[in-house]
Amino acid sequence: MKSTTLLAAVLSAFSTTHAALLWDGRFNDFTSASDLNKWSWSNQVGPYQYYIHGSSPVDKYISLSEAYKNPNDTHSRQGARFTLDNTAYWNGQNMRRIELIPQTKEAINRGKVYYHFSIMRSDKNAPSVYREHQICFFESHFTELKSGWISGESGASNPNLQWMTNQRSGWKTEWKAGVWHNVAYEIDFSANKVGFWHSEGGEPLKLVVAPVSVSTSSNGADWHLGILELPRNGYGDTTEDFYFSGVYIETGPITTAIGGP
Ligand SMILES: *[C@@H]1O[C@H](CO)[C@@H](O)[C@H](O)[C@H]1NC(C)=O
């Protein structure tokens, strides 16, 4: 009895002081993006659900390479380039989309969890500053990044990368080419709060927006790694590339080192 209590105490101390990886989306086991095709609704294998995409083969939309990761991330073998081309329309919609959903039964939608990813853009195939991009969002949009002109705002263009909760901007920076932005959403599904951690390059993550109150609902399969771009009259489609690496979800305390546990 006594040793059981002691063991429980030790385990409890362990769980409160060590982060745990809940889900790993770092592409380390992928040979190429074609591996995403192994997943289907009837055969839910691998770390990602792949169904939100246009009509072309997967390699037109997602490409994996060591050159596409944050070079300061030594835990990721490769990163992913996501492309919106003129075929990137899903399911007859008028929005261009390329998105991956975590495939997992872990509790990524309960308690306090951290959603990590790094994002970069290049000068080549730069995302349009004239159109709204919803990036790495949940279905209810309680936390997400956005880039470009936000629907309804004044002016024609917007050069910023922003963090938003329910369409409210909490942080922004001019989105410059070649700069890796490391991001973690600190989500407390019990307390209904979300905070924003950020750094650039190889710098450790810092809490830049303390948790704010939001309705943090998720069914555990509705976080979209990728991009949804809204149409806008007068601003046609151009090919756009977005780079992602270091994608994973953990319980706390947060890992601030780039690349993760
Ligand atoms: C990030 O990588 C660059 C290039 O290898 C290196 O010079 C720099 O020291 C790294 N930064 C950190 C914080 O590790």
Coordinates of C-alpha atoms and ligand atoms in Angstrom, one line a residue:
M1 CA 0.0 0.0 0.0
K2 CA 2.7 2.4 1.1
S3 CA 4.9 1.7 -2.0
T4 CA 1.8 2.2 -4.2
T5 CA 1.2 5.6 -2.7
L6 CA 4.9 6.5 -3.1
L7 CA 4.8 5.4 -6.7
A8 CA 1.7 7.5 -7.3
A9 CA 3.4 10.5 -5.8
V10 CA 6.5 10.0 -7.9
L11 CA 4.4 9.5 -11.1
S12 CA 2.4 12.6 -10.2
A13 CA 5.6 14.7 -9.7
F14 CA 6.9 13.4 -13.0
S15 CA 3.8 14.3 -14.9
T16 CA 3.7 17.8 -13.5
T17 CA 7.3 18.6 -14.3
H18 CA 7.9 16.9 -17.7
A19 CA 6.2 17.7 -20.9
A20 CA 4.8 14.8 -22.9
L21 CA 4.6 14.5 -26.6
L22 CA 0.9 13.7 -27.5
W23 CA 1.2 13.7 -31.3
D24 CA 4.1 14.1 -33.7
G25 CA 3.5 15.7 -37.1
R26 CA 7.2 16.3 -37.9
F27 CA 7.3 14.2 -41.1
N28 CA 10.4 12.4 -39.8
D29 CA 9.0 9.0 -41.0
F30 CA 7.9 10.2 -44.4
T31 CA 9.7 9.1 -47.5
S32 CA 7.8 11.7 -49.5
A33 CA 4.5 13.5 -49.5
S34 CA 2.9 10.5 -51.3
D35 CA 2.9 8.8 -48.0
L36 CA -0.1 11.0 -47.2
N37 CA -2.1 8.9 -49.7
K38 CA -1.8 5.9 -47.4
W39 CA -4.4 7.5 -45.2
S40 CA -8.1 7.2 -46.0
W41 CA -11.4 7.3 -44.1
S42 CA -11.4 3.5 -44.1
N43 CA -7.7 3.1 -43.4
Q44 CA -6.7 5.8 -40.9
V45 CA -2.9 5.3 -40.8
G46 CA -0.1 7.7 -40.3
P47 CA 0.0 11.0 -38.4
Y48 CA -2.3 13.0 -40.8
Q49 CA -5.7 12.9 -42.4
Y50 CA -5.3 14.0 -46.0
Y51 CA -8.6 15.0 -47.6
I52 CA -8.7 18.8 -47.9
H53 CA -7.0 19.4 -51.2
G54 CA -7.6 20.1 -54.9
S55 CA -7.9 17.6 -57.8
S56 CA -4.2 17.2 -58.6
P57 CA -1.8 14.5 -57.2
V58 CA -0.5 15.2 -53.7
D59 CA 3.0 16.2 -54.9
K60 CA 1.5 19.3 -56.6
Y61 CA 0.3 20.6 -53.2
I62 CA 2.8 19.2 -50.6
S63 CA 6.5 18.6 -51.0
L64 CA 9.0 17.5 -48.3
S65 CA 12.6 18.4 -48.1
E66 CA 15.4 19.1 -45.6
A67 CA 15.6 22.5 -47.3
Y68 CA 12.0 23.3 -46.2
K69 CA 12.5 23.1 -42.4
N70 CA 13.7 25.7 -39.9
P71 CA 17.4 25.0 -40.1
N72 CA 17.6 25.7 -36.3
D73 CA 15.3 22.7 -35.7
T74 CA 17.5 19.7 -35.2
H75 CA 14.6 17.4 -34.3
S76 CA 12.8 17.6 -37.7
R77 CA 14.5 15.7 -40.5
Q78 CA 12.5 17.7 -43.1
G79 CA 9.9 20.4 -43.6
A80 CA 6.9 20.7 -45.9
R81 CA 6.2 23.2 -48.7
F82 CA 2.5 23.7 -49.1
T83 CA 1.4 25.1 -52.5
L84 CA -1.8 26.8 -53.6
D85 CA -1.9 26.6 -57.4
N86 CA -4.8 27.2 -59.8
T87 CA -6.2 23.7 -59.1
A88 CA -6.2 24.0 -55.3
Y89 CA -10.0 24.1 -54.9
W90 CA -11.5 21.4 -52.6
N91 CA -14.9 19.9 -53.1
G92 CA -16.4 22.6 -55.4
Q93 CA -15.7 25.4 -53.0
N94 CA -14.5 28.8 -54.1
M95 CA -11.6 28.9 -51.6
R96 CA -8.2 27.5 -52.3
R97 CA -7.2 25.1 -49.6
I98 CA -4.5 22.7 -48.6
E99 CA -4.7 21.4 -45.1
L100 CA -3.7 18.4 -43.0
I101 CA -5.5 17.2 -39.9
P102 CA -3.8 15.3 -37.0
Q103 CA -4.8 11.6 -37.0
T104 CA -4.7 10.6 -33.4
K105 CA -6.8 9.3 -30.5
E106 CA -4.7 11.1 -28.0
A107 CA -6.3 13.8 -25.9
I108 CA -5.3 16.8 -28.0
N109 CA -8.6 18.5 -27.3
R110 CA -8.7 18.2 -23.5
G111 CA -6.9 19.9 -20.6
K112 CA -3.9 22.1 -21.2
V113 CA -2.0 21.4 -24.4
Y114 CA 0.5 23.2 -26.7
Y115 CA 0.2 23.1 -30.5
H116 CA 3.6 23.8 -32.0
F117 CA 4.7 24.6 -35.6
S118 CA 7.2 26.8 -37.5
I119 CA 6.2 28.8 -40.6
M120 CA 8.1 30.6 -43.3
R121 CA 7.5 32.2 -46.6
S122 CA 9.9 32.8 -49.5
D123 CA 10.1 35.7 -52.0
K124 CA 9.3 33.1 -54.7
N125 CA 5.6 32.3 -54.8
A126 CA 4.9 34.7 -52.0
P127 CA 1.5 34.5 -50.4
S128 CA -0.7 37.4 -51.7
V129 CA -0.9 40.4 -49.5
Y130 CA -4.3 41.2 -51.1
R131 CA -6.2 38.2 -49.9
E132 CA -7.0 36.7 -46.6
H133 CA -5.3 33.5 -45.6
Q134 CA -6.5 31.5 -42.6
I135 CA -3.5 29.4 -41.4
C136 CA -3.3 26.6 -38.8
F137 CA -6.8 27.1 -37.6
F138 CA -9.4 25.2 -35.7
E139 CA -12.9 24.8 -37.2
S140 CA -14.3 27.4 -34.9
H141 CA -11.4 29.8 -35.4
F142 CA -10.8 30.4 -31.7
T143 CA -7.1 30.5 -32.5
E144 CA -5.3 30.8 -35.8
L145 CA -2.7 32.8 -37.8
K146 CA -3.8 35.0 -40.7
S147 CA -1.8 36.7 -43.4
G148 CA -2.7 39.2 -46.1
W149 CA -5.6 41.6 -46.4
I150 CA -8.4 40.7 -43.9
S151 CA -11.9 40.7 -45.4
G152 CA -13.7 43.8 -44.4
E153 CA -10.7 45.9 -43.4
S154 CA -9.8 49.2 -45.1
G155 CA -7.1 49.5 -47.7
A156 CA -6.1 47.1 -50.4
S157 CA -3.3 45.1 -48.9
N158 CA -1.8 44.0 -45.6
P159 CA 1.8 42.8 -45.2
N160 CA 1.4 41.2 -41.7
L161 CA 1.4 37.8 -40.2
Q162 CA -1.1 37.9 -37.4
W163 CA -2.4 35.8 -34.5
M164 CA -6.1 35.9 -34.0
T165 CA -8.7 34.6 -31.6
N166 CA -12.2 34.6 -33.1
Q167 CA -11.1 37.2 -35.8
R168 CA -9.6 39.5 -33.2
S169 CA -5.9 40.3 -33.8
G170 CA -3.7 39.7 -30.7
W171 CA -0.3 40.0 -32.3
K172 CA 1.2 40.9 -35.6
T173 CA 4.5 41.4 -37.4
E174 CA 5.4 42.2 -41.0
W175 CA 5.8 38.9 -42.7
K176 CA 9.3 39.0 -44.2
A177 CA 10.7 36.5 -46.6
G178 CA 13.1 33.9 -45.3
V179 CA 12.4 34.4 -41.6
W180 CA 11.2 31.3 -39.7
H181 CA 8.4 32.1 -37.2
N182 CA 8.1 29.5 -34.4
V183 CA 4.7 29.4 -32.9
A184 CA 2.9 27.6 -30.1
Y185 CA -0.8 27.9 -29.2
E186 CA -1.2 27.4 -25.4
I187 CA -4.7 26.0 -25.2
D188 CA -6.5 25.3 -22.0
F189 CA -9.6 23.4 -23.0
S190 CA -10.7 23.2 -19.4
A191 CA -10.4 26.9 -18.6
N192 CA -11.3 28.1 -22.1
K193 CA -8.2 30.1 -22.6
V194 CA -5.6 30.4 -25.3
G195 CA -2.1 32.1 -25.2
F196 CA 0.4 32.7 -27.9
W197 CA 4.1 31.8 -27.8
H198 CA 6.5 33.0 -30.6
S199 CA 10.1 33.3 -31.6
E200 CA 12.1 33.8 -34.7
G201 CA 14.9 31.5 -36.1
G202 CA 16.6 29.5 -33.4
E203 CA 15.5 31.6 -30.4
P204 CA 13.5 29.8 -27.7
L205 CA 9.8 30.4 -27.6
K206 CA 8.5 33.3 -25.4
L207 CA 5.0 33.9 -24.2
V208 CA 4.1 37.1 -26.2
V209 CA 0.3 37.1 -25.4
A210 CA -0.8 35.8 -22.0
P211 CA -3.9 33.5 -22.2
V212 CA -7.1 35.2 -23.1
S213 CA -10.7 33.8 -22.6
V214 CA -12.2 32.1 -25.7
S215 CA -14.5 29.2 -26.4
T216 CA -11.9 26.5 -27.0
S217 CA -14.0 23.8 -28.6
S218 CA -12.5 21.0 -30.7
N219 CA -13.5 17.5 -31.5
G220 CA -9.9 16.4 -31.7
A221 CA -9.9 16.2 -35.5
D222 CA -10.4 19.8 -36.6
W223 CA -7.1 21.5 -36.3
H224 CA -6.0 22.4 -39.8
L225 CA -2.3 22.5 -40.5
G226 CA -2.2 24.5 -43.7
I227 CA -4.0 27.3 -45.5
L228 CA -7.5 28.4 -46.5
E229 CA -7.5 31.4 -48.8
L230 CA -10.6 33.5 -49.3
P231 CA -11.5 34.7 -52.8
R232 CA -11.5 38.5 -53.5
N233 CA -13.0 40.3 -56.5
G234 CA -10.3 41.8 -58.7
Y235 CA -7.4 39.8 -57.2
G236 CA -6.8 36.6 -59.1
D237 CA -5.0 33.4 -58.1
T238 CA -1.2 33.4 -58.1
T239 CA 0.8 30.3 -57.1
E240 CA 1.6 30.6 -53.4
D241 CA 4.0 28.6 -51.2
F242 CA 4.0 28.2 -47.4
Y243 CA 6.7 26.3 -45.5
F244 CA 6.0 24.4 -42.2
S245 CA 8.2 22.4 -39.9
G246 CA 8.4 21.3 -36.2
V247 CA 4.7 20.4 -36.0
Y248 CA 3.8 18.6 -32.8
I249 CA 1.4 18.7 -29.8
E250 CA 2.4 18.3 -26.2
T251 CA 1.1 18.6 -22.7
G252 CA 2.8 21.1 -20.4
P253 CA 5.1 22.4 -19.3
I254 CA 5.9 23.9 -22.7
T255 CA 9.1 23.0 -24.6
T256 CA 10.6 26.3 -25.6
A257 CA 13.6 24.9 -27.5
I258 CA 13.0 25.0 -31.2
G259 CA 12.3 21.5 -32.7
G260 CA 10.7 20.2 -29.5
P261 CA 11.2 17.2 -27.4
Ligands
LIG1 C1 20.6 29.0 -35.8 O1 21.3 28.5 -36.9 C2 22.3 29.4 -37.3 C3 22.8 28.8 -38.6 O2 23.3 27.5 -38.4 C4 23.3 29.6 -36.3 O3 24.3 30.5 -36.7 C5 22.6 30.1 -35.0 O4 23.6 30.2 -33.9 C6 21.5 29.3 -34.6 N1 20.8 29.9 -33.5 C7 20.5 29.3 -32.3 C8 19.8 30.1 -31.3 O5 20.8 28.1 -32.1

